[in-house]
Amino acid sequence: MTDLNKPQHSHNHSDMKTDYVVGQDNIVGKLGPLGFDIHNRVFIISALAAIIFIILTLVFPEKAGTLFQSIVSFSNEKLDWYFLGLVDFFILFCIFLAFSSFGKVRLGGKDATPDHSYLSWFALLFTAGIGVGLLFFGVLEPVYHANVSLPLGITSPFGADGQLNPDAVAEASAMGLAGTFLHWGIHGWAVYVIMALGLALFTYNKGLPFSIRSVFFPILGDRVWGWWGDIIDILAVFSTLFGLATSLGLGAQQANAGFNFVFGIEVTTMTQVIVILAVTAVALVSVWRGLEGGLKKLSEFNMIMAVLFFLFVLLVGPTMVGLESIWSGLSTYVTEFIPLSAPLGRDDDAFRQGWTVFYWAWWISWSPFVGMFIARVSRGRTVREFIFCVLVVPSLFIFIWMGVFGGMALDQIYSDPSGSLVKSYVIDSYRPELSIFGLLNDFPFSGVVSCLAIVLALVFFVTSSDSGSLVVDTITSGGKIDAPRPQRIFWAIVEGLIAIVLLIGGGLSALQAGVTATAIPFSLLMLAMCYCIIKALIGERRLIRS
C-alpha cells in the first residue's frame, strides 16, 4: 500500500505546488496514557457538534423526530428534481472523461503501476461500497416496487397491467427488479467515481495531502489549508457519520428482526440499541488491531461468507427462476434506464420521492467514506480503466445478487399468495426488516440459514463501522493515516451513538433525515469537485504531451 503521509509527486514538475505539509496544523500530545494527533479545528468542531447533536436528540426526542420528518418531506418533495438531475450529470461526466483523451491519464503519473491485481482490486471495490443494504433491500425492494396487491390484481408504480395473468406478472416483476437496479447500479457508483477520482488525482498526481480539501486546490489555492478547507472537511465528517449511522440503524433493525424470526426475541428499539452497542464493541477490537490485522481480515471473511450465502440461496432455491430474473431485470433496467433517470415530467411520486431521492442522498453521504477507500486502492490505473471498472464491476455483482433474491421472492408471492411470508411482511403488514427471513422460511434448514444471514448482517455492520472510523479519523487528523488508535476508537463510539439517537428519535425517517440533511450541502461540493477534476486532468494531459 502506498504511504499516503508522504508527498505523492510522481513527477517533479507538478502544476500545483504548495509548501503545506501533512499534519502541520495538528496538536500532538497526551491525555493521561492516551496519545493524540488531531487537526485542532476540524477535530474539535466535528466532535463537539456530534456530541451536542447526540445530547439534544436524547433530551428532546419528539421535537427531534418532528424536525427529522420535516427535513425528509422538504428534500423529497422540493428537491427531487435537483438530486435526480445531479446524479444524472455525474454519469454523463464520467462517460465524457472515459471516452475523451483524459481517459489515458494514469493515476500516479505515466510510469505508475497498479498496487493490486485485478482480482484483489475488484474484491476491495466490492467490500468498500456494498454493505448491509444487500441483505436489507435485496428482497424488500423488488417486491415493493412490483407493488403486488394480490389477489386484487397487480399494480406497479411503472404502470403494469392490472390483471393477474402471466404477462402482467412478468412485467411487474421485471419492472420491480429494474427499479431496484436503478438504485443500486451505476448512478450510485458514479457518485463514488467523482469522489475517488478527485482524491486519487490530487494525491497521487499532484502530490497534495490525502484529504478531501486537497481536491479544491484549483479553486482555493493555499487557502484550502485554512478555514475554507476546515469547513469542507467538517462537512465530509458529518456526511460520513450520518451515512454510516443510517447503515448501522438499518443493520440493527435487520439483526433484531432475525433474532425475532429465529429465536422469538421481541422487536423493540431497546433490542436494536443493544445490537448497535454489541457491534460497536466488536468494531472497537477491529479498529484497535488496525487496517491489516482487523479490517482486511474481516473484509475477506465477509466476502467469503456473502458468496457462500448467495450460492446456497441460488442452488437450493428455484435456480432457474433466479437466473431468469437477473436477465429480465437487467434487460428492463437497460430499456427503462432513461425514463427512470428523468428528473422532470414524471407521475410516479411515491417511487421517485420516497425511494430514489433517499438513495441518491445516501450514496452522496457515503461518498467521502467509500471514495477515500477506492482512491487508496486504485493507484496505477488509467482514468478510463478506473471509471469503467468502478461503474460496472460492483454494479453487476449487485444486479446478480438482487436479481436472484428479488426474483425468488416475487416467485414465492405469485406461486402461493396466501402462504407467502414475504407477501405478509412486505405488502400486508410492511415489516421490511423481516423480508429476507420470509424468503428463507421456504428453504431447507431455514433456521440455520437465517442465523447465517444475521451473522452476515452483523459482519457487514462491523466492517462499515470500522472503515468509517478510519476515514473520519484520517479527515480529523489533517490527512494522517497513522494517527493514534484512541482517536479511531472515539469516532467508532460516536458513530454508534448517532445511530442509537436517530433510532430513538424517529427510527427510519430520522435515519433518512440525517442522510439528507448532510447530502444537500455536500452535493454542492461534489459539483465543484467536477470542475477541479477537469483542471487537474488538463494539467496532467499537458505533462504527458511535454
Coordinates of C-alpha atoms in Angstrom, one line a residue:
M1 CA 0.0 0.0 0.0
T2 CA 1.2 3.5 -0.8
D3 CA 2.4 5.6 2.1
L4 CA -0.1 8.5 1.9
N5 CA 1.6 10.5 4.7
K6 CA 4.4 11.3 2.2
P7 CA 4.1 13.7 -0.8
Q8 CA 2.8 11.7 -3.8
H9 CA 4.7 13.6 -6.6
S10 CA 5.1 11.2 -9.4
H11 CA 6.9 13.7 -11.5
N12 CA 9.0 16.7 -10.4
H13 CA 7.0 19.3 -12.3
S14 CA 3.5 19.0 -10.8
D15 CA 1.5 22.0 -11.9
M16 CA 0.0 22.5 -8.4
K17 CA 2.7 23.4 -5.9
T18 CA 2.2 24.1 -2.2
D19 CA 4.5 24.2 0.9
Y20 CA 1.8 22.6 3.0
V21 CA 3.0 19.5 5.0
V22 CA 0.5 16.9 6.2
G23 CA -0.2 17.5 9.9
Q24 CA 1.5 20.9 10.2
D25 CA -1.6 22.4 11.9
N26 CA -2.1 19.4 14.2
I27 CA -2.0 19.4 18.0
V28 CA 0.1 16.4 19.2
G29 CA 0.1 15.4 22.9
K30 CA -1.0 13.0 25.6
L31 CA -4.1 12.8 27.7
G32 CA -3.1 10.6 30.6
P33 CA -1.8 7.4 28.9
L34 CA -3.6 8.1 25.6
G35 CA -1.8 9.9 22.8
F36 CA -3.5 12.2 20.3
D37 CA -2.6 13.8 17.0
I38 CA -5.5 15.9 15.8
H39 CA -6.2 18.8 13.4
N40 CA -7.3 21.2 16.0
R41 CA -10.3 23.0 14.3
V42 CA -11.6 20.1 12.3
F43 CA -11.5 17.6 15.2
I44 CA -12.8 19.9 17.9
I45 CA -15.7 21.4 15.9
S46 CA -16.7 17.9 14.5
A47 CA -16.5 16.2 17.9
L48 CA -18.3 19.0 19.8
A49 CA -21.1 19.3 17.1
A50 CA -21.6 15.5 17.1
I51 CA -21.8 15.3 20.9
I52 CA -24.2 18.3 21.1
F53 CA -26.4 16.6 18.4
I54 CA -26.4 13.3 20.4
I55 CA -27.4 15.1 23.7
L56 CA -30.1 17.3 22.1
T57 CA -31.7 14.3 20.3
L58 CA -31.8 12.3 23.5
V59 CA -33.2 15.1 25.6
F60 CA -35.8 16.2 23.0
P61 CA -36.7 13.0 21.1
E62 CA -40.2 14.1 20.0
K63 CA -39.0 17.6 18.7
A64 CA -36.1 15.9 17.0
G65 CA -38.5 13.4 15.4
T66 CA -40.7 16.2 14.0
L67 CA -37.7 18.1 12.7
F68 CA -36.3 15.0 11.0
Q69 CA -39.6 14.3 9.4
S70 CA -39.9 17.9 8.0
I71 CA -36.3 17.6 6.5
V72 CA -37.3 14.4 4.7
S73 CA -40.5 15.9 3.4
F74 CA -38.8 19.1 2.2
S75 CA -36.0 17.2 0.3
N76 CA -38.3 14.6 -1.2
E77 CA -40.9 17.0 -2.4
K78 CA -39.0 20.1 -3.3
L79 CA -35.5 18.8 -4.2
D80 CA -36.4 15.6 -6.1
W81 CA -35.5 17.3 -9.4
Y82 CA -32.2 18.5 -8.0
F83 CA -31.0 15.1 -6.7
L84 CA -32.1 13.3 -9.9
G85 CA -30.6 15.8 -12.2
L86 CA -27.3 16.0 -10.2
V87 CA -26.7 12.2 -10.3
D88 CA -27.6 12.0 -14.0
F89 CA -25.0 14.7 -14.6
F90 CA -22.4 12.7 -12.6
I91 CA -23.0 9.7 -15.0
L92 CA -22.6 11.9 -18.1
F93 CA -19.4 13.5 -16.6
C94 CA -17.9 10.0 -16.0
I95 CA -18.7 8.9 -19.6
F96 CA -17.2 12.1 -21.0
L97 CA -14.0 11.6 -19.0
A98 CA -13.7 7.9 -20.0
F99 CA -14.2 8.5 -23.7
S100 CA -12.1 11.7 -24.0
S101 CA -8.4 12.0 -24.2
F102 CA -8.4 12.5 -20.4
G103 CA -9.1 8.7 -20.2
K104 CA -5.4 8.0 -20.9
V105 CA -4.1 9.8 -17.8
R106 CA -2.7 7.4 -15.3
L107 CA -3.4 7.8 -11.5
G108 CA 0.1 8.3 -10.1
G109 CA 1.7 9.5 -13.3
K110 CA 2.6 7.8 -16.6
D111 CA 5.1 5.4 -15.0
A112 CA 2.9 4.3 -12.1
T113 CA 1.9 0.6 -11.9
P114 CA -1.2 -0.8 -10.1
D115 CA -0.8 -1.6 -6.4
H116 CA -3.3 -4.6 -6.7
S117 CA -4.1 -7.3 -9.2
Y118 CA -7.5 -7.1 -10.9
L119 CA -8.9 -9.8 -8.7
S120 CA -7.8 -8.1 -5.5
W121 CA -8.9 -4.7 -6.7
F122 CA -12.4 -6.0 -7.6
A123 CA -12.6 -7.7 -4.2
L124 CA -11.7 -4.4 -2.4
L125 CA -14.2 -2.5 -4.5
F126 CA -16.9 -5.0 -3.5
T127 CA -16.2 -4.7 0.2
A128 CA -15.9 -0.9 0.1
G129 CA -19.3 0.2 -1.3
I130 CA -21.6 -2.7 -0.6
G131 CA -22.9 -3.0 2.9
V132 CA -25.8 -4.3 4.9
G133 CA -28.2 -2.8 2.2
L134 CA -27.8 -6.0 0.1
L135 CA -29.5 -8.0 2.9
F136 CA -32.0 -5.4 3.9
F137 CA -33.2 -4.3 0.4
G138 CA -32.4 -7.4 -1.7
V139 CA -35.9 -9.0 -1.1
L140 CA -37.8 -5.9 0.1
E141 CA -37.2 -3.6 -2.8
P142 CA -38.1 -5.7 -5.9
V143 CA -41.3 -6.9 -4.1
Y144 CA -42.2 -3.4 -3.0
H145 CA -41.7 -1.8 -6.4
A146 CA -43.6 -4.6 -8.2
N147 CA -46.3 -3.4 -5.8
V148 CA -48.2 -6.6 -5.8
S149 CA -51.6 -6.2 -4.3
L150 CA -52.8 -9.8 -4.6
P151 CA -55.4 -11.2 -5.1
L152 CA -56.9 -7.9 -6.2
G153 CA -54.5 -7.6 -9.1
I154 CA -51.1 -6.2 -9.8
T155 CA -50.2 -2.6 -9.9
S156 CA -46.6 -1.5 -10.5
P157 CA -45.5 2.1 -9.9
F158 CA -44.5 1.9 -13.5
G159 CA -47.9 1.0 -14.9
A160 CA -48.0 -2.8 -15.2
D161 CA -51.2 -4.4 -16.4
G162 CA -53.8 -4.7 -13.6
Q163 CA -54.8 -8.2 -14.4
L164 CA -53.4 -11.3 -12.7
N165 CA -52.1 -13.0 -15.8
P166 CA -48.7 -14.4 -16.7
D167 CA -47.7 -11.3 -18.8
A168 CA -48.7 -8.9 -16.1
V169 CA -46.8 -10.9 -13.5
A170 CA -43.7 -11.0 -15.7
E171 CA -43.9 -7.2 -16.5
A172 CA -44.4 -6.2 -12.8
S173 CA -41.6 -8.5 -11.7
A174 CA -39.2 -7.1 -14.3
M175 CA -40.1 -3.5 -13.5
G176 CA -39.7 -4.2 -9.8
L177 CA -36.2 -5.5 -10.4
A178 CA -35.4 -2.7 -12.8
G179 CA -36.4 -0.1 -10.1
T180 CA -34.1 -1.8 -7.6
F181 CA -31.2 -2.0 -10.1
L182 CA -31.7 1.7 -10.7
H183 CA -31.0 2.5 -7.0
W184 CA -28.0 0.1 -6.7
G185 CA -26.4 0.4 -10.1
I186 CA -24.2 2.9 -12.0
H187 CA -26.0 6.0 -10.7
G188 CA -24.6 5.4 -7.2
W189 CA -21.2 4.2 -8.3
A190 CA -20.9 7.4 -10.5
V191 CA -21.1 9.4 -7.2
Y192 CA -18.3 7.3 -5.8
V193 CA -16.2 7.7 -9.0
I194 CA -16.3 11.6 -8.7
M195 CA -15.1 11.5 -5.1
A196 CA -12.5 8.7 -5.6
L197 CA -11.1 10.2 -8.8
G198 CA -10.7 13.6 -7.3
L199 CA -8.8 12.3 -4.3
A200 CA -6.6 10.0 -6.4
L201 CA -5.6 12.7 -8.9
F202 CA -4.8 15.3 -6.3
T203 CA -2.9 12.9 -4.0
Y204 CA -1.0 10.7 -6.5
N205 CA -0.6 13.1 -9.4
K206 CA -0.4 16.5 -7.7
G207 CA 1.4 15.4 -4.5
L208 CA -1.1 17.0 -2.2
P209 CA -2.2 15.5 1.2
F210 CA -4.7 12.6 1.1
S211 CA -7.6 14.8 2.2
I212 CA -10.9 15.9 0.7
R213 CA -9.9 19.6 0.9
S214 CA -7.0 18.9 -1.4
V215 CA -9.4 18.4 -4.3
F216 CA -10.4 22.0 -4.1
F217 CA -6.9 23.4 -4.6
P218 CA -7.6 24.7 -8.1
I219 CA -10.4 26.9 -6.7
L220 CA -8.9 28.0 -3.4
G221 CA -5.2 27.6 -3.8
D222 CA -3.3 27.7 -0.5
R223 CA -6.5 29.0 1.3
V224 CA -7.6 25.3 1.2
W225 CA -5.3 24.7 4.2
G226 CA -7.2 27.3 6.2
W227 CA -10.8 27.8 7.3
W228 CA -12.2 27.1 3.8
G229 CA -10.6 23.6 3.9
D230 CA -11.7 23.1 7.5
I231 CA -15.4 23.7 6.5
I232 CA -15.0 21.2 3.6
D233 CA -13.5 18.6 5.9
I234 CA -16.1 19.1 8.7
L235 CA -18.9 18.7 6.1
A236 CA -17.2 15.4 5.0
V237 CA -17.1 14.2 8.6
F238 CA -20.8 14.8 9.1
S239 CA -21.7 13.3 5.8
T240 CA -19.8 10.2 6.6
L241 CA -21.1 9.9 10.2
F242 CA -24.8 10.2 9.1
G243 CA -24.3 7.9 6.1
L244 CA -22.8 5.3 8.4
A245 CA -25.4 5.8 11.1
T246 CA -28.1 5.1 8.6
S247 CA -26.5 1.8 7.6
L248 CA -25.9 0.9 11.3
G249 CA -29.5 1.7 12.1
L250 CA -30.8 -0.5 9.2
G251 CA -28.4 -3.2 10.2
A252 CA -29.7 -3.2 13.8
Q253 CA -33.3 -3.4 12.6
Q254 CA -32.3 -6.3 10.3
A255 CA -30.5 -8.2 13.1
N256 CA -33.3 -7.6 15.6
A257 CA -35.8 -8.9 13.0
G258 CA -33.7 -12.0 12.5
F259 CA -33.5 -12.7 16.3
N260 CA -37.3 -12.3 16.4
F261 CA -37.7 -14.7 13.5
V262 CA -35.4 -17.4 14.7
F263 CA -35.4 -17.1 18.5
G264 CA -38.7 -15.1 19.2
I265 CA -36.8 -12.1 20.7
E266 CA -39.1 -9.1 20.6
V267 CA -38.6 -6.3 18.0
T268 CA -38.0 -3.2 20.0
T269 CA -35.9 0.0 19.8
M270 CA -34.1 -1.2 23.0
T271 CA -33.1 -4.5 21.4
Q272 CA -31.7 -2.5 18.4
V273 CA -29.8 -0.3 20.8
I274 CA -28.2 -3.3 22.4
V275 CA -27.3 -4.7 18.9
I276 CA -25.6 -1.4 18.0
L277 CA -23.7 -1.4 21.3
A278 CA -22.6 -5.0 20.8
V279 CA -21.5 -4.4 17.2
T280 CA -19.6 -1.2 18.2
A281 CA -17.8 -3.2 20.8
V282 CA -16.6 -5.7 18.2
A283 CA -15.7 -2.9 15.8
L284 CA -13.6 -1.3 18.6
V285 CA -11.5 -4.5 18.7
S286 CA -11.1 -4.5 14.9
V287 CA -10.2 -0.7 15.0
W288 CA -7.6 -1.4 17.7
R289 CA -6.0 -4.1 15.5
G290 CA -5.7 -1.7 12.6
L291 CA -6.2 -2.0 8.8
E292 CA -4.1 -5.1 8.2
G293 CA -4.9 -7.0 11.4
G294 CA -8.5 -6.0 11.7
L295 CA -10.4 -4.6 8.7
K296 CA -8.7 -6.5 6.0
K297 CA -9.2 -9.9 7.7
L298 CA -12.8 -9.0 8.5
S299 CA -13.4 -7.9 4.9
E300 CA -12.0 -11.2 3.5
F301 CA -14.2 -13.2 5.9
N302 CA -17.2 -11.1 5.0
M303 CA -16.8 -11.6 1.3
I304 CA -16.4 -15.4 1.6
M305 CA -19.5 -15.6 3.8
A306 CA -21.5 -13.4 1.4
V307 CA -20.5 -15.6 -1.7
L308 CA -21.3 -18.9 0.2
F309 CA -24.7 -17.5 1.4
F310 CA -25.5 -16.3 -2.2
L311 CA -24.6 -19.7 -3.7
F312 CA -26.7 -21.6 -1.1
V313 CA -29.8 -19.5 -2.0
L314 CA -29.1 -19.8 -5.7
L315 CA -28.6 -23.6 -5.7
V316 CA -31.1 -24.7 -3.1
G317 CA -33.9 -22.3 -4.2
P318 CA -35.5 -22.3 -7.6
T319 CA -32.3 -21.8 -9.6
M320 CA -33.8 -21.1 -13.0
V321 CA -36.2 -18.5 -11.5
G322 CA -33.2 -16.7 -10.0
L323 CA -31.1 -16.8 -13.2
E324 CA -34.1 -15.7 -15.4
S325 CA -34.8 -12.8 -13.0
I326 CA -31.3 -11.5 -13.4
W327 CA -31.8 -11.3 -17.2
S328 CA -35.3 -9.9 -17.1
G329 CA -34.4 -7.3 -14.5
L330 CA -31.2 -6.3 -16.4
S331 CA -32.8 -6.0 -19.8
T332 CA -35.7 -4.0 -18.4
Y333 CA -33.2 -1.8 -16.5
V334 CA -31.4 -1.0 -19.8
T335 CA -34.6 -0.3 -21.8
E336 CA -36.1 1.8 -18.9
F337 CA -32.9 3.5 -17.9
I338 CA -33.7 7.0 -19.3
P339 CA -37.3 7.2 -18.2
L340 CA -36.4 6.0 -14.7
S341 CA -33.5 8.6 -14.5
A342 CA -35.5 11.5 -15.8
P343 CA -35.7 14.4 -13.2
L344 CA -38.8 16.0 -14.7
G345 CA -42.2 15.2 -16.3
R346 CA -43.0 12.1 -14.1
D347 CA -46.1 11.0 -12.2
D348 CA -44.5 8.2 -10.0
D349 CA -44.1 10.5 -6.9
A350 CA -44.1 7.7 -4.4
F351 CA -41.3 5.8 -6.1
R352 CA -39.3 8.9 -7.1
Q353 CA -39.5 10.9 -3.9
G354 CA -39.9 8.1 -1.4
W355 CA -37.1 5.9 -2.7
T356 CA -34.8 7.5 -5.4
V357 CA -34.2 10.8 -3.6
F358 CA -33.3 8.9 -0.4
Y359 CA -30.9 6.7 -2.3
W360 CA -29.1 9.5 -4.1
A361 CA -28.7 11.3 -0.8
W362 CA -27.4 8.1 0.9
W363 CA -24.9 7.5 -1.9
I364 CA -23.7 11.1 -1.7
S365 CA -23.3 10.9 2.1
W366 CA -21.3 7.7 1.8
S367 CA -19.1 9.1 -0.9
P368 CA -16.3 10.6 1.3
F369 CA -16.0 7.3 3.1
V370 CA -16.1 4.9 0.1
G371 CA -14.4 7.4 -2.2
M372 CA -11.3 7.6 0.1
F373 CA -11.2 3.8 0.3
I374 CA -11.5 3.4 -3.5
A375 CA -8.8 6.1 -4.1
R376 CA -6.4 4.3 -1.7
V377 CA -6.6 1.0 -3.7
S378 CA -6.6 2.4 -7.3
R379 CA -3.2 3.9 -7.8
G380 CA -1.7 2.9 -11.2
R381 CA -5.0 2.6 -13.1
T382 CA -5.8 4.9 -16.1
V383 CA -8.8 7.2 -15.7
R384 CA -10.6 5.2 -18.4
E385 CA -10.0 1.8 -16.8
F386 CA -10.8 3.3 -13.3
I387 CA -14.2 4.7 -14.4
F388 CA -15.3 1.6 -16.3
C389 CA -14.3 -0.8 -13.6
V390 CA -15.8 1.1 -10.7
L391 CA -19.0 1.8 -12.5
V392 CA -19.6 -1.7 -14.0
V393 CA -18.0 -4.4 -11.8
P394 CA -19.7 -3.7 -8.5
S395 CA -23.0 -2.9 -10.2
L396 CA -23.0 -6.3 -12.0
F397 CA -22.4 -8.1 -8.7
I398 CA -25.3 -6.3 -7.1
F399 CA -27.6 -7.0 -10.1
I400 CA -26.8 -10.7 -9.8
W401 CA -27.4 -10.8 -6.1
M402 CA -30.6 -8.7 -6.1
G403 CA -31.9 -10.4 -9.3
V404 CA -31.7 -13.8 -7.5
F405 CA -33.1 -12.8 -4.1
G406 CA -35.7 -10.4 -5.5
G407 CA -36.8 -12.8 -8.3
M408 CA -37.2 -15.8 -6.0
A409 CA -39.2 -13.6 -3.5
L410 CA -41.6 -12.5 -6.3
D411 CA -41.9 -16.1 -7.5
Q412 CA -42.9 -17.1 -4.0
I413 CA -45.6 -14.4 -3.9
Y414 CA -47.1 -15.3 -7.3
S415 CA -46.9 -19.1 -6.7
D416 CA -48.6 -19.1 -3.3
P417 CA -50.1 -15.7 -2.4
S418 CA -51.9 -16.9 0.7
G419 CA -48.9 -18.8 2.2
S420 CA -46.1 -16.4 1.3
L421 CA -44.4 -14.9 4.3
V422 CA -42.7 -12.3 2.0
K423 CA -46.1 -11.0 1.0
S424 CA -47.1 -10.9 4.6
Y425 CA -44.1 -8.9 5.7
V426 CA -43.8 -6.5 2.7
I427 CA -47.3 -6.0 1.4
D428 CA -49.8 -6.9 4.2
S429 CA -48.0 -5.5 7.3
Y430 CA -44.9 -3.8 5.9
R431 CA -42.2 -5.1 8.2
P432 CA -39.3 -4.5 5.8
E433 CA -36.5 -5.8 8.1
L434 CA -38.2 -9.2 8.1
S435 CA -38.5 -9.6 4.3
I436 CA -35.3 -11.7 3.7
F437 CA -36.3 -14.1 6.6
G438 CA -39.7 -14.5 4.9
L439 CA -37.9 -15.7 1.7
L440 CA -35.6 -18.0 3.7
N441 CA -38.5 -19.6 5.6
D442 CA -39.3 -21.7 2.5
F443 CA -35.8 -23.1 2.2
P444 CA -34.5 -26.3 3.8
F445 CA -32.5 -25.6 7.1
S446 CA -34.3 -22.2 7.2
G447 CA -33.3 -21.7 10.9
V448 CA -29.6 -22.3 10.2
V449 CA -29.6 -20.1 7.0
S450 CA -31.5 -17.3 8.8
C451 CA -28.8 -17.4 11.5
L452 CA -26.1 -17.1 8.8
A453 CA -28.0 -14.1 7.4
I454 CA -27.9 -12.5 10.8
V455 CA -24.2 -13.1 11.2
L456 CA -23.6 -11.7 7.7
A457 CA -25.6 -8.6 8.5
L458 CA -23.6 -8.1 11.7
V459 CA -20.2 -8.6 10.0
F460 CA -21.2 -6.1 7.2
F461 CA -22.1 -3.9 10.1
V462 CA -18.7 -4.2 11.8
T463 CA -16.7 -3.6 8.6
S464 CA -18.7 -0.4 7.9
S465 CA -18.2 0.9 11.4
D466 CA -14.5 0.1 11.3
S467 CA -13.7 1.5 7.9
G468 CA -15.8 4.6 8.7
S469 CA -13.9 5.3 11.8
L470 CA -10.6 5.0 9.9
V471 CA -11.8 7.6 7.3
V472 CA -13.3 10.1 9.8
D473 CA -10.0 9.8 11.8
T474 CA -8.0 10.5 8.7
I475 CA -10.0 13.6 8.0
T476 CA -9.9 14.9 11.5
S477 CA -6.2 14.4 11.9
G478 CA -5.4 16.6 8.9
G479 CA -4.9 13.8 6.4
K480 CA -2.7 11.5 8.5
I481 CA -3.4 7.8 8.1
D482 CA -1.4 6.6 11.1
A483 CA -3.0 8.8 13.9
P484 CA -3.1 7.3 17.4
R485 CA -5.6 4.5 17.9
P486 CA -7.7 6.1 20.7
Q487 CA -8.9 8.7 18.1
R488 CA -10.3 5.9 15.9
I489 CA -12.0 4.4 18.9
F490 CA -13.6 7.7 19.8
W491 CA -15.1 8.0 16.3
A492 CA -16.4 4.4 16.3
I493 CA -18.2 5.2 19.6
V494 CA -19.6 8.4 18.2
E495 CA -20.9 6.6 15.1
G496 CA -22.7 4.0 17.3
L497 CA -24.2 6.8 19.5
I498 CA -25.5 8.7 16.4
A499 CA -27.2 5.6 15.1
I500 CA -28.8 5.0 18.5
V501 CA -30.1 8.5 18.9
L502 CA -31.5 8.5 15.4
L503 CA -33.4 5.2 16.1
I504 CA -34.7 6.7 19.4
G505 CA -35.6 10.0 17.7
G506 CA -37.8 8.6 15.0
G507 CA -36.5 5.3 13.5
L508 CA -36.1 5.1 9.7
S509 CA -37.4 8.6 9.0
A510 CA -34.8 10.0 11.3
L511 CA -32.1 7.9 9.6
Q512 CA -33.2 9.3 6.2
A513 CA -33.3 12.8 7.6
G514 CA -29.7 12.6 8.9
V515 CA -28.5 11.4 5.5
T516 CA -30.5 14.0 3.5
A517 CA -29.5 16.9 5.7
T518 CA -25.8 16.3 5.1
A519 CA -26.2 15.3 1.5
I520 CA -27.7 18.7 0.4
P521 CA -24.6 20.8 1.2
F522 CA -22.1 18.0 0.3
S523 CA -23.7 17.6 -3.1
L524 CA -22.8 21.2 -3.9
L525 CA -19.2 20.5 -3.0
M526 CA -19.3 17.5 -5.4
L527 CA -20.4 19.7 -8.3
A528 CA -17.4 22.0 -7.6
M529 CA -15.2 18.9 -7.5
C530 CA -16.1 18.1 -11.1
Y531 CA -14.6 21.4 -12.2
C532 CA -11.4 20.7 -10.1
I533 CA -11.1 17.2 -11.7
I534 CA -11.1 18.8 -15.2
K535 CA -8.5 21.4 -14.1
A536 CA -6.3 18.6 -12.7
L537 CA -6.7 16.4 -15.9
I538 CA -5.9 19.3 -18.2
G539 CA -2.6 19.8 -16.3
E540 CA -1.9 16.1 -16.5
R541 CA -2.6 15.9 -20.2
R542 CA -0.2 18.8 -20.8
L543 CA 2.5 17.0 -18.7
I544 CA 2.0 13.8 -20.8
R545 CA 2.5 15.7 -24.0
S546 CA 5.5 17.8 -22.8

